[in-house]
Amino acid sequence: FLGYIDKIGVAYNDPTIASGYGAYIAAPLLRDAFEANPKMSLAEAEKKIDECMKVLYYRDARSLNKYEVAIVTKDGTMIKSPIVSETNWEVAHMIK
């Protein structure tokens, strides 16, 4: 079960969840990845999360490329921290 509830009581469950800015940018990417491969491995899921975090980092000028991931399974929980996404700003000189 994966669910979401906000401060005004809007609640839903879904196979993929994102909040804040991620609900607009990352949720569609996660949804597409889940529909293409609903039985993805943990490594595949972590790779897709890293791709989403890179997109969010590139789109927000006031963010960092560091984040944490909490993994919850029937065997327990684990927090991976800090994870640093590799970035590439070589094309930045072309943006005006």
mmCIF file of N, CA, C and O in Angstrom:
data_model
loop_
_atom_site.group_PDB
_atom_site.id
_atom_site.type_symbol
_atom_site.label_atom_id
_atom_site.label_comp_id
_atom_site.label_asym_id
_atom_site.label_seq_id
_atom_site.Cartn_x
_atom_site.Cartn_y
_atom_site.Cartn_z
ATOM 1 N N PHE A 1 0.839 -1.183 0.000
ATOM 2 C CA PHE A 1 0.000 0.000 0.000
ATOM 3 C C PHE A 1 0.878 1.238 0.000
ATOM 4 O O PHE A 1 1.807 1.346 0.787
ATOM 5 N N LEU A 2 0.599 2.159 -0.894
ATOM 6 C CA LEU A 2 1.307 3.429 -0.964
ATOM 7 C C LEU A 2 0.250 4.515 -1.070
ATOM 8 O O LEU A 2 -0.565 4.519 -1.990
ATOM 9 N N GLY A 3 0.231 5.419 -0.100
ATOM 10 C CA GLY A 3 -0.798 6.441 -0.080
ATOM 11 C C GLY A 3 -0.238 7.803 0.236
ATOM 12 O O GLY A 3 0.911 7.956 0.654
ATOM 13 N N TYR A 4 -1.101 8.827 0.051
ATOM 14 C CA TYR A 4 -0.716 10.218 0.252
ATOM 15 C C TYR A 4 -1.889 10.948 0.887
ATOM 16 O O TYR A 4 -3.049 10.709 0.532
ATOM 17 N N ILE A 5 -1.591 11.835 1.828
ATOM 18 C CA ILE A 5 -2.600 12.712 2.397
ATOM 19 C C ILE A 5 -1.949 14.065 2.653
ATOM 20 O O ILE A 5 -0.815 14.137 3.119
ATOM 21 N N ASP A 6 -2.648 15.142 2.311
ATOM 22 C CA ASP A 6 -2.069 16.467 2.528
ATOM 23 C C ASP A 6 -2.708 17.129 3.749
ATOM 24 O O ASP A 6 -3.558 16.536 4.422
ATOM 25 N N LYS A 7 -2.305 18.361 4.027
ATOM 26 C CA LYS A 7 -2.729 19.036 5.255
ATOM 27 C C LYS A 7 -4.202 19.430 5.269
ATOM 28 O O LYS A 7 -4.733 19.750 6.318
ATOM 29 N N ILE A 8 -4.866 19.397 4.109
ATOM 30 C CA ILE A 8 -6.291 19.720 4.108
ATOM 31 C C ILE A 8 -7.163 18.477 3.943
ATOM 32 O O ILE A 8 -8.372 18.581 3.787
ATOM 33 N N GLY A 9 -6.549 17.301 3.963
ATOM 34 C CA GLY A 9 -7.305 16.056 3.976
ATOM 35 C C GLY A 9 -7.504 15.372 2.642
ATOM 36 O O GLY A 9 -8.232 14.395 2.563
ATOM 37 N N VAL A 10 -6.881 15.868 1.586
ATOM 38 C CA VAL A 10 -6.951 15.178 0.301
ATOM 39 C C VAL A 10 -6.111 13.909 0.418
ATOM 40 O O VAL A 10 -4.944 13.966 0.788
ATOM 41 N N ALA A 11 -6.727 12.766 0.137
ATOM 42 C CA ALA A 11 -6.024 11.494 0.301
ATOM 43 C C ALA A 11 -6.275 10.596 -0.906
ATOM 44 O O ALA A 11 -7.358 10.622 -1.496
ATOM 45 N N TYR A 12 -5.255 9.838 -1.284
ATOM 46 C CA TYR A 12 -5.402 8.847 -2.349
ATOM 47 C C TYR A 12 -4.274 7.830 -2.225
ATOM 48 O O TYR A 12 -3.277 8.061 -1.546
ATOM 49 N N ASN A 13 -4.456 6.696 -2.861
ATOM 50 C CA ASN A 13 -3.374 5.713 -2.951
ATOM 51 C C ASN A 13 -3.098 5.456 -4.427
ATOM 52 O O ASN A 13 -3.960 5.611 -5.277
ATOM 53 N N ASP A 14 -1.851 5.090 -4.712
ATOM 54 C CA ASP A 14 -1.396 4.944 -6.085
ATOM 55 C C ASP A 14 -0.116 4.108 -6.063
ATOM 56 O O ASP A 14 0.572 4.065 -5.043
ATOM 57 N N PRO A 15 0.225 3.453 -7.159
ATOM 58 C CA PRO A 15 1.494 2.714 -7.193
ATOM 59 C C PRO A 15 2.724 3.619 -7.154
ATOM 60 O O PRO A 15 3.806 3.183 -6.790
ATOM 61 N N THR A 16 2.561 4.889 -7.562
ATOM 62 C CA THR A 16 3.656 5.856 -7.494
ATOM 63 C C THR A 16 3.144 7.131 -6.840
ATOM 64 O O THR A 16 2.039 7.576 -7.129
ATOM 65 N N ILE A 17 3.957 7.715 -5.958
ATOM 66 C CA ILE A 17 3.566 8.918 -5.225
ATOM 67 C C ILE A 17 4.714 9.919 -5.280
ATOM 68 O O ILE A 17 5.883 9.542 -5.160
ATOM 69 N N ALA A 18 4.369 11.177 -5.440
ATOM 70 C CA ALA A 18 5.339 12.266 -5.330
ATOM 71 C C ALA A 18 4.608 13.450 -4.710
ATOM 72 O O ALA A 18 3.390 13.576 -4.837
ATOM 73 N N SER A 19 5.350 14.310 -4.036
ATOM 74 C CA SER A 19 4.721 15.470 -3.407
ATOM 75 C C SER A 19 5.441 16.743 -3.831
ATOM 76 O O SER A 19 6.527 16.697 -4.403
ATOM 77 N N GLY A 20 4.822 17.873 -3.552
ATOM 78 C CA GLY A 20 5.423 19.154 -3.880
ATOM 79 C C GLY A 20 5.651 19.298 -5.367
ATOM 80 O O GLY A 20 4.813 18.914 -6.192
ATOM 81 N N TYR A 21 6.794 19.882 -5.711
ATOM 82 C CA TYR A 21 7.149 20.084 -7.113
ATOM 83 C C TYR A 21 7.285 18.747 -7.846
ATOM 84 O O TYR A 21 7.018 18.640 -9.034
ATOM 85 N N GLY A 22 7.681 17.710 -7.117
ATOM 86 C CA GLY A 22 7.807 16.375 -7.700
ATOM 87 C C GLY A 22 6.492 15.826 -8.219
ATOM 88 O O GLY A 22 6.469 15.015 -9.135
ATOM 89 N N ALA A 23 5.360 16.268 -7.638
ATOM 90 C CA ALA A 23 4.055 15.815 -8.113
ATOM 91 C C ALA A 23 3.796 16.297 -9.535
ATOM 92 O O ALA A 23 3.087 15.642 -10.295
ATOM 93 N N TYR A 24 4.365 17.427 -9.900
ATOM 94 C CA TYR A 24 4.184 17.962 -11.251
ATOM 95 C C TYR A 24 5.213 17.410 -12.235
ATOM 96 O O TYR A 24 4.892 17.166 -13.393
ATOM 97 N N ILE A 25 6.453 17.263 -11.795
ATOM 98 C CA ILE A 25 7.539 16.898 -12.701
ATOM 99 C C ILE A 25 7.876 15.403 -12.634
ATOM 100 O O ILE A 25 7.988 14.736 -13.658
ATOM 101 N N ALA A 26 8.059 14.862 -11.429
ATOM 102 C CA ALA A 26 8.541 13.489 -11.282
ATOM 103 C C ALA A 26 7.427 12.451 -11.369
ATOM 104 O O ALA A 26 7.652 11.349 -11.860
ATOM 105 N N ALA A 27 6.231 12.766 -10.896
ATOM 106 C CA ALA A 27 5.151 11.773 -10.878
ATOM 107 C C ALA A 27 4.857 11.202 -12.268
ATOM 108 O O ALA A 27 4.710 9.981 -12.403
ATOM 109 N N PRO A 28 4.763 12.024 -13.322
ATOM 110 C CA PRO A 28 4.538 11.427 -14.645
ATOM 111 C C PRO A 28 5.673 10.513 -15.101
ATOM 112 O O PRO A 28 5.436 9.482 -15.734
ATOM 113 N N LEU A 29 6.913 10.870 -14.758
ATOM 114 C CA LEU A 29 8.052 10.016 -15.120
ATOM 115 C C LEU A 29 7.977 8.684 -14.382
ATOM 116 O O LEU A 29 8.218 7.618 -14.961
ATOM 117 N N LEU A 30 7.644 8.736 -13.090
ATOM 118 C CA LEU A 30 7.526 7.509 -12.295
ATOM 119 C C LEU A 30 6.354 6.656 -12.780
ATOM 120 O O LEU A 30 6.456 5.434 -12.867
ATOM 121 N N ARG A 31 5.239 7.300 -13.096
ATOM 122 C CA ARG A 31 4.058 6.579 -13.570
ATOM 123 C C ARG A 31 4.362 5.856 -14.881
ATOM 124 O O ARG A 31 4.008 4.680 -15.044
ATOM 125 N N ASP A 32 5.029 6.536 -15.813
ATOM 126 C CA ASP A 32 5.393 5.902 -17.080
ATOM 127 C C ASP A 32 6.328 4.720 -16.863
ATOM 128 O O ASP A 32 6.175 3.667 -17.496
ATOM 129 N N ALA A 33 7.301 4.872 -15.968
ATOM 130 C CA ALA A 33 8.247 3.788 -15.699
ATOM 131 C C ALA A 33 7.535 2.594 -15.076
ATOM 132 O O ALA A 33 7.814 1.442 -15.425
ATOM 133 N N PHE A 34 6.588 2.864 -14.166
ATOM 134 C CA PHE A 34 5.850 1.774 -13.524
ATOM 135 C C PHE A 34 4.953 1.053 -14.522
ATOM 136 O O PHE A 34 4.860 -0.168 -14.508
ATOM 137 N N GLU A 35 4.291 1.798 -15.406
ATOM 138 C CA GLU A 35 3.424 1.168 -16.404
ATOM 139 C C GLU A 35 4.231 0.324 -17.391
ATOM 140 O O GLU A 35 3.760 -0.719 -17.832
ATOM 141 N N ALA A 36 5.438 0.757 -17.707
ATOM 142 C CA ALA A 36 6.294 0.002 -18.618
ATOM 143 C C ALA A 36 6.873 -1.243 -17.967
ATOM 144 O O ALA A 36 7.103 -2.251 -18.641
ATOM 145 N N ASN A 37 7.113 -1.179 -16.651
ATOM 146 C CA ASN A 37 7.745 -2.297 -15.944
ATOM 147 C C ASN A 37 7.241 -2.355 -14.499
ATOM 148 O O ASN A 37 7.923 -1.909 -13.586
ATOM 149 N N PRO A 38 6.049 -2.927 -14.258
ATOM 150 C CA PRO A 38 5.504 -2.941 -12.897
ATOM 151 C C PRO A 38 6.262 -3.848 -11.925
ATOM 152 O O PRO A 38 6.105 -3.726 -10.713
ATOM 153 N N LYS A 39 7.093 -4.722 -12.419
ATOM 154 C CA LYS A 39 7.863 -5.628 -11.553
ATOM 155 C C LYS A 39 9.337 -5.231 -11.513
ATOM 156 O O LYS A 39 10.213 -6.084 -11.428
ATOM 157 N N MET A 40 9.637 -3.932 -11.570
ATOM 158 C CA MET A 40 11.034 -3.495 -11.612
ATOM 159 C C MET A 40 11.764 -3.844 -10.322
ATOM 160 O O MET A 40 11.156 -3.936 -9.255
ATOM 161 N N SER A 41 13.043 -4.032 -10.448
ATOM 162 C CA SER A 41 13.878 -4.369 -9.298
ATOM 163 C C SER A 41 14.168 -3.113 -8.482
ATOM 164 O O SER A 41 13.914 -1.992 -8.917
ATOM 165 N N LEU A 42 14.724 -3.319 -7.306
ATOM 166 C CA LEU A 42 15.099 -2.196 -6.446
ATOM 167 C C LEU A 42 16.129 -1.318 -7.141
ATOM 168 O O LEU A 42 16.034 -0.085 -7.106
ATOM 169 N N ALA A 43 17.093 -1.926 -7.824
ATOM 170 C CA ALA A 43 18.123 -1.159 -8.530
ATOM 171 C C ALA A 43 17.514 -0.317 -9.651
ATOM 172 O O ALA A 43 17.893 0.845 -9.840
ATOM 173 N N GLU A 44 16.553 -0.886 -10.377
ATOM 174 C CA GLU A 44 15.887 -0.133 -11.443
ATOM 175 C C GLU A 44 15.084 1.028 -10.871
ATOM 176 O O GLU A 44 15.077 2.127 -11.429
ATOM 177 N N ALA A 45 14.411 0.784 -9.751
ATOM 178 C CA ALA A 45 13.628 1.844 -9.113
ATOM 179 C C ALA A 45 14.537 2.965 -8.615
ATOM 180 O O ALA A 45 14.228 4.152 -8.780
ATOM 181 N N GLU A 46 15.675 2.605 -8.012
ATOM 182 C CA GLU A 46 16.610 3.628 -7.544
ATOM 183 C C GLU A 46 17.174 4.441 -8.703
ATOM 184 O O GLU A 46 17.349 5.654 -8.594
ATOM 185 N N LYS A 47 17.431 3.788 -9.841
ATOM 186 C CA LYS A 47 17.931 4.498 -11.012
ATOM 187 C C LYS A 47 16.885 5.490 -11.520
ATOM 188 O O LYS A 47 17.205 6.621 -11.868
ATOM 189 N N LYS A 48 15.616 5.075 -11.559
ATOM 190 C CA LYS A 48 14.550 5.966 -12.019
ATOM 191 C C LYS A 48 14.365 7.133 -11.049
ATOM 192 O O LYS A 48 14.157 8.278 -11.478
ATOM 193 N N ILE A 49 14.471 6.888 -9.754
ATOM 194 C CA ILE A 49 14.377 7.976 -8.771
ATOM 195 C C ILE A 49 15.518 8.961 -8.978
ATOM 196 O O ILE A 49 15.318 10.176 -8.927
ATOM 197 N N ASP A 50 16.722 8.455 -9.246
ATOM 198 C CA ASP A 50 17.854 9.347 -9.497
ATOM 199 C C ASP A 50 17.616 10.198 -10.748
ATOM 200 O O ASP A 50 17.911 11.393 -10.747
ATOM 201 N N GLU A 51 17.056 9.595 -11.793
ATOM 202 C CA GLU A 51 16.732 10.362 -13.004
ATOM 203 C C GLU A 51 15.726 11.466 -12.682
ATOM 204 O O GLU A 51 15.870 12.605 -13.151
ATOM 205 N N CYS A 52 14.709 11.141 -11.894
ATOM 206 C CA CYS A 52 13.704 12.143 -11.509
ATOM 207 C C CYS A 52 14.334 13.259 -10.682
ATOM 208 O O CYS A 52 14.026 14.442 -10.887
ATOM 209 N N MET A 53 15.216 12.902 -9.769
ATOM 210 C CA MET A 53 15.852 13.918 -8.931
ATOM 211 C C MET A 53 16.756 14.827 -9.757
ATOM 212 O O MET A 53 16.862 16.022 -9.479
ATOM 213 N N LYS A 54 17.394 14.285 -10.807
ATOM 214 C CA LYS A 54 18.194 15.123 -11.697
ATOM 215 C C LYS A 54 17.315 16.132 -12.434
ATOM 216 O O LYS A 54 17.664 17.308 -12.539
ATOM 217 N N VAL A 55 16.182 15.668 -12.942
ATOM 218 C CA VAL A 55 15.268 16.571 -13.641
ATOM 219 C C VAL A 55 14.794 17.668 -12.697
ATOM 220 O O VAL A 55 14.784 18.851 -13.052
ATOM 221 N N LEU A 56 14.436 17.303 -11.479
ATOM 222 C CA LEU A 56 13.984 18.291 -10.500
ATOM 223 C C LEU A 56 15.107 19.271 -10.165
ATOM 224 O O LEU A 56 14.870 20.472 -10.025
ATOM 225 N N TYR A 57 16.318 18.776 -10.045
ATOM 226 C CA TYR A 57 17.468 19.639 -9.745
ATOM 227 C C TYR A 57 17.720 20.633 -10.876
ATOM 228 O O TYR A 57 17.917 21.820 -10.644
ATOM 229 N N TYR A 58 17.683 20.154 -12.106
ATOM 230 C CA TYR A 58 17.916 21.043 -13.247
ATOM 231 C C TYR A 58 16.816 22.096 -13.391
ATOM 232 O O TYR A 58 17.055 23.185 -13.873
ATOM 233 N N ARG A 59 15.590 21.761 -12.984
ATOM 234 C CA ARG A 59 14.463 22.679 -13.148
ATOM 235 C C ARG A 59 14.330 23.702 -12.024
ATOM 236 O O ARG A 59 13.617 24.678 -12.165
ATOM 237 N N ASP A 60 14.983 23.487 -10.874
ATOM 238 C CA ASP A 60 14.849 24.399 -9.741
ATOM 239 C C ASP A 60 16.203 25.017 -9.425
ATOM 240 O O ASP A 60 17.120 24.335 -8.987
ATOM 241 N N ALA A 61 16.330 26.310 -9.604
ATOM 242 C CA ALA A 61 17.615 26.995 -9.433
ATOM 243 C C ALA A 61 18.074 27.071 -7.979
ATOM 244 O O ALA A 61 19.223 27.363 -7.716
ATOM 245 N N ARG A 62 17.191 26.792 -7.039
ATOM 246 C CA ARG A 62 17.546 26.916 -5.625
ATOM 247 C C ARG A 62 17.633 25.562 -4.917
ATOM 248 O O ARG A 62 17.415 25.473 -3.718
ATOM 249 N N SER A 63 17.933 24.524 -5.630
ATOM 250 C CA SER A 63 17.980 23.191 -5.037
ATOM 251 C C SER A 63 19.412 22.665 -4.995
ATOM 252 O O SER A 63 20.331 23.284 -5.512
ATOM 253 N N LEU A 64 19.567 21.507 -4.380
ATOM 254 C CA LEU A 64 20.855 20.814 -4.324
ATOM 255 C C LEU A 64 20.721 19.478 -5.040
ATOM 256 O O LEU A 64 19.624 18.948 -5.162
ATOM 257 N N ASN A 65 21.841 18.931 -5.443
ATOM 258 C CA ASN A 65 21.819 17.624 -6.099
ATOM 259 C C ASN A 65 22.047 16.495 -5.097
ATOM 260 O O ASN A 65 22.464 15.417 -5.459
ATOM 261 N N LYS A 66 21.727 16.732 -3.831
ATOM 262 C CA LYS A 66 21.834 15.717 -2.781
ATOM 263 C C LYS A 66 20.442 15.396 -2.260
ATOM 264 O O LYS A 66 19.609 16.287 -2.124
ATOM 265 N N TYR A 67 20.211 14.117 -1.966
ATOM 266 C CA TYR A 67 18.915 13.708 -1.439
ATOM 267 C C TYR A 67 19.060 12.418 -0.644
ATOM 268 O O TYR A 67 20.115 11.793 -0.627
ATOM 269 N N GLU A 68 17.985 12.018 0.040
ATOM 270 C CA GLU A 68 17.919 10.775 0.794
ATOM 271 C C GLU A 68 16.819 9.904 0.214
ATOM 272 O O GLU A 68 15.838 10.412 -0.315
ATOM 273 N N VAL A 69 16.972 8.598 0.347
ATOM 274 C CA VAL A 69 15.951 7.653 -0.086
ATOM 275 C C VAL A 69 15.654 6.729 1.079
ATOM 276 O O VAL A 69 16.572 6.171 1.688
ATOM 277 N N ALA A 70 14.374 6.566 1.395
ATOM 278 C CA ALA A 70 13.934 5.602 2.403
ATOM 279 C C ALA A 70 13.343 4.405 1.671
ATOM 280 O O ALA A 70 12.480 4.558 0.807
ATOM 281 N N ILE A 71 13.826 3.216 2.006
ATOM 282 C CA ILE A 71 13.352 1.981 1.389
ATOM 283 C C ILE A 71 12.611 1.197 2.461
ATOM 284 O O ILE A 71 13.174 0.883 3.512
ATOM 285 N N VAL A 72 11.344 0.891 2.194
ATOM 286 C CA VAL A 72 10.510 0.166 3.146
ATOM 287 C C VAL A 72 10.090 -1.146 2.499
ATOM 288 O O VAL A 72 9.479 -1.151 1.435
ATOM 289 N N THR A 73 10.435 -2.258 3.147
ATOM 290 C CA THR A 73 10.043 -3.583 2.671
ATOM 291 C C THR A 73 9.450 -4.364 3.838
ATOM 292 O O THR A 73 9.434 -3.881 4.971
ATOM 293 N N LYS A 74 8.993 -5.573 3.553
ATOM 294 C CA LYS A 74 8.453 -6.418 4.616
ATOM 295 C C LYS A 74 9.532 -6.791 5.638
ATOM 296 O O LYS A 74 9.230 -7.144 6.763
ATOM 297 N N ASP A 75 10.812 -6.678 5.230
ATOM 298 C CA ASP A 75 11.923 -7.019 6.120
ATOM 299 C C ASP A 75 12.380 -5.852 6.991
ATOM 300 O O ASP A 75 13.214 -6.027 7.864
ATOM 301 N N GLY A 76 11.871 -4.651 6.735
ATOM 302 C CA GLY A 76 12.256 -3.489 7.533
ATOM 303 C C GLY A 76 12.487 -2.262 6.669
ATOM 304 O O GLY A 76 12.097 -2.224 5.511
ATOM 305 N N THR A 77 13.132 -1.287 7.272
ATOM 306 C CA THR A 77 13.389 -0.027 6.571
ATOM 307 C C THR A 77 14.884 0.257 6.506
ATOM 308 O O THR A 77 15.651 -0.219 7.338
ATOM 309 N N MET A 78 15.252 1.064 5.511
ATOM 310 C CA MET A 78 16.644 1.471 5.355
ATOM 311 C C MET A 78 16.639 2.871 4.747
ATOM 312 O O MET A 78 15.844 3.159 3.852
ATOM 313 N N ILE A 79 17.505 3.730 5.242
ATOM 314 C CA ILE A 79 17.630 5.077 4.690
ATOM 315 C C ILE A 79 19.010 5.207 4.073
ATOM 316 O O ILE A 79 20.016 4.957 4.734
ATOM 317 N N LYS A 80 19.044 5.573 2.803
ATOM 318 C CA LYS A 80 20.307 5.817 2.103
ATOM 319 C C LYS A 80 20.524 7.320 2.057
ATOM 320 O O LYS A 80 19.682 8.053 1.548
ATOM 321 N N SER A 81 21.658 7.748 2.578
ATOM 322 C CA SER A 81 21.910 9.186 2.677
ATOM 323 C C SER A 81 23.394 9.453 2.777
ATOM 324 O O SER A 81 24.091 8.684 3.420
ATOM 325 N N PRO A 82 23.902 10.514 2.290
ATOM 326 C CA PRO A 82 23.350 11.329 1.212
ATOM 327 C C PRO A 82 23.672 10.692 -0.131
ATOM 328 O O PRO A 82 24.720 10.088 -0.316
ATOM 329 N N ILE A 83 22.770 10.844 -1.053
ATOM 330 C CA ILE A 83 22.981 10.406 -2.432
ATOM 331 C C ILE A 83 23.222 11.671 -3.249
ATOM 332 O O ILE A 83 22.484 12.643 -3.128
ATOM 333 N N VAL A 84 24.253 11.671 -4.048
ATOM 334 C CA VAL A 84 24.595 12.832 -4.867
ATOM 335 C C VAL A 84 24.430 12.453 -6.336
ATOM 336 O O VAL A 84 25.080 11.531 -6.816
ATOM 337 N N SER A 85 23.543 13.151 -7.030
ATOM 338 C CA SER A 85 23.345 12.913 -8.465
ATOM 339 C C SER A 85 24.470 13.572 -9.244
ATOM 340 O O SER A 85 24.800 14.731 -9.002
ATOM 341 N N GLU A 86 25.028 12.836 -10.179
ATOM 342 C CA GLU A 86 26.035 13.404 -11.064
ATOM 343 C C GLU A 86 25.328 14.319 -12.057
ATOM 344 O O GLU A 86 24.345 13.931 -12.670
ATOM 345 N N THR A 87 25.839 15.521 -12.219
ATOM 346 C CA THR A 87 25.211 16.489 -13.108
ATOM 347 C C THR A 87 26.176 16.919 -14.210
ATOM 348 O O THR A 87 27.378 16.708 -14.104
ATOM 349 N N ASN A 88 25.618 17.530 -15.243
ATOM 350 C CA ASN A 88 26.420 17.983 -16.371
ATOM 351 C C ASN A 88 25.892 19.347 -16.807
ATOM 352 O O ASN A 88 24.780 19.451 -17.331
ATOM 353 N N TRP A 89 26.684 20.383 -16.598
ATOM 354 C CA TRP A 89 26.284 21.744 -16.940
ATOM 355 C C TRP A 89 27.029 22.268 -18.166
ATOM 356 O O TRP A 89 27.098 23.469 -18.390
ATOM 357 N N GLU A 90 27.563 21.394 -19.003
ATOM 358 C CA GLU A 90 28.331 21.827 -20.165
ATOM 359 C C GLU A 90 27.513 22.647 -21.154
ATOM 360 O O GLU A 90 28.053 23.481 -21.863
ATOM 361 N N VAL A 91 26.213 22.442 -21.223
ATOM 362 C CA VAL A 91 25.378 23.182 -22.162
ATOM 363 C C VAL A 91 24.877 24.497 -21.589
ATOM 364 O O VAL A 91 24.205 25.266 -22.282
ATOM 365 N N ALA A 92 25.221 24.836 -20.349
ATOM 366 C CA ALA A 92 24.697 26.037 -19.704
ATOM 367 C C ALA A 92 25.107 27.320 -20.428
ATOM 368 O O ALA A 92 24.371 28.296 -20.415
ATOM 369 N N HIS A 93 26.241 27.316 -21.084
ATOM 370 C CA HIS A 93 26.690 28.523 -21.798
ATOM 371 C C HIS A 93 25.790 28.870 -22.971
ATOM 372 O O HIS A 93 25.787 30.003 -23.450
ATOM 373 N N MET A 94 24.978 27.921 -23.437
ATOM 374 C CA MET A 94 24.106 28.171 -24.575
ATOM 375 C C MET A 94 22.751 28.752 -24.164
ATOM 376 O O MET A 94 21.974 29.201 -24.999
ATOM 377 N N ILE A 95 22.458 28.794 -22.874
ATOM 378 C CA ILE A 95 21.180 29.315 -22.385
ATOM 379 C C ILE A 95 21.280 30.796 -22.158
ATOM 380 O O ILE A 95 22.214 31.284 -21.506
ATOM 381 N N LYS A 96 20.340 31.547 -22.695
ATOM 382 C CA LYS A 96 20.337 33.005 -22.531
ATOM 383 C C LYS A 96 19.021 33.468 -21.988
ATOM 384 O O LYS A 96 17.996 32.951 -22.236
#
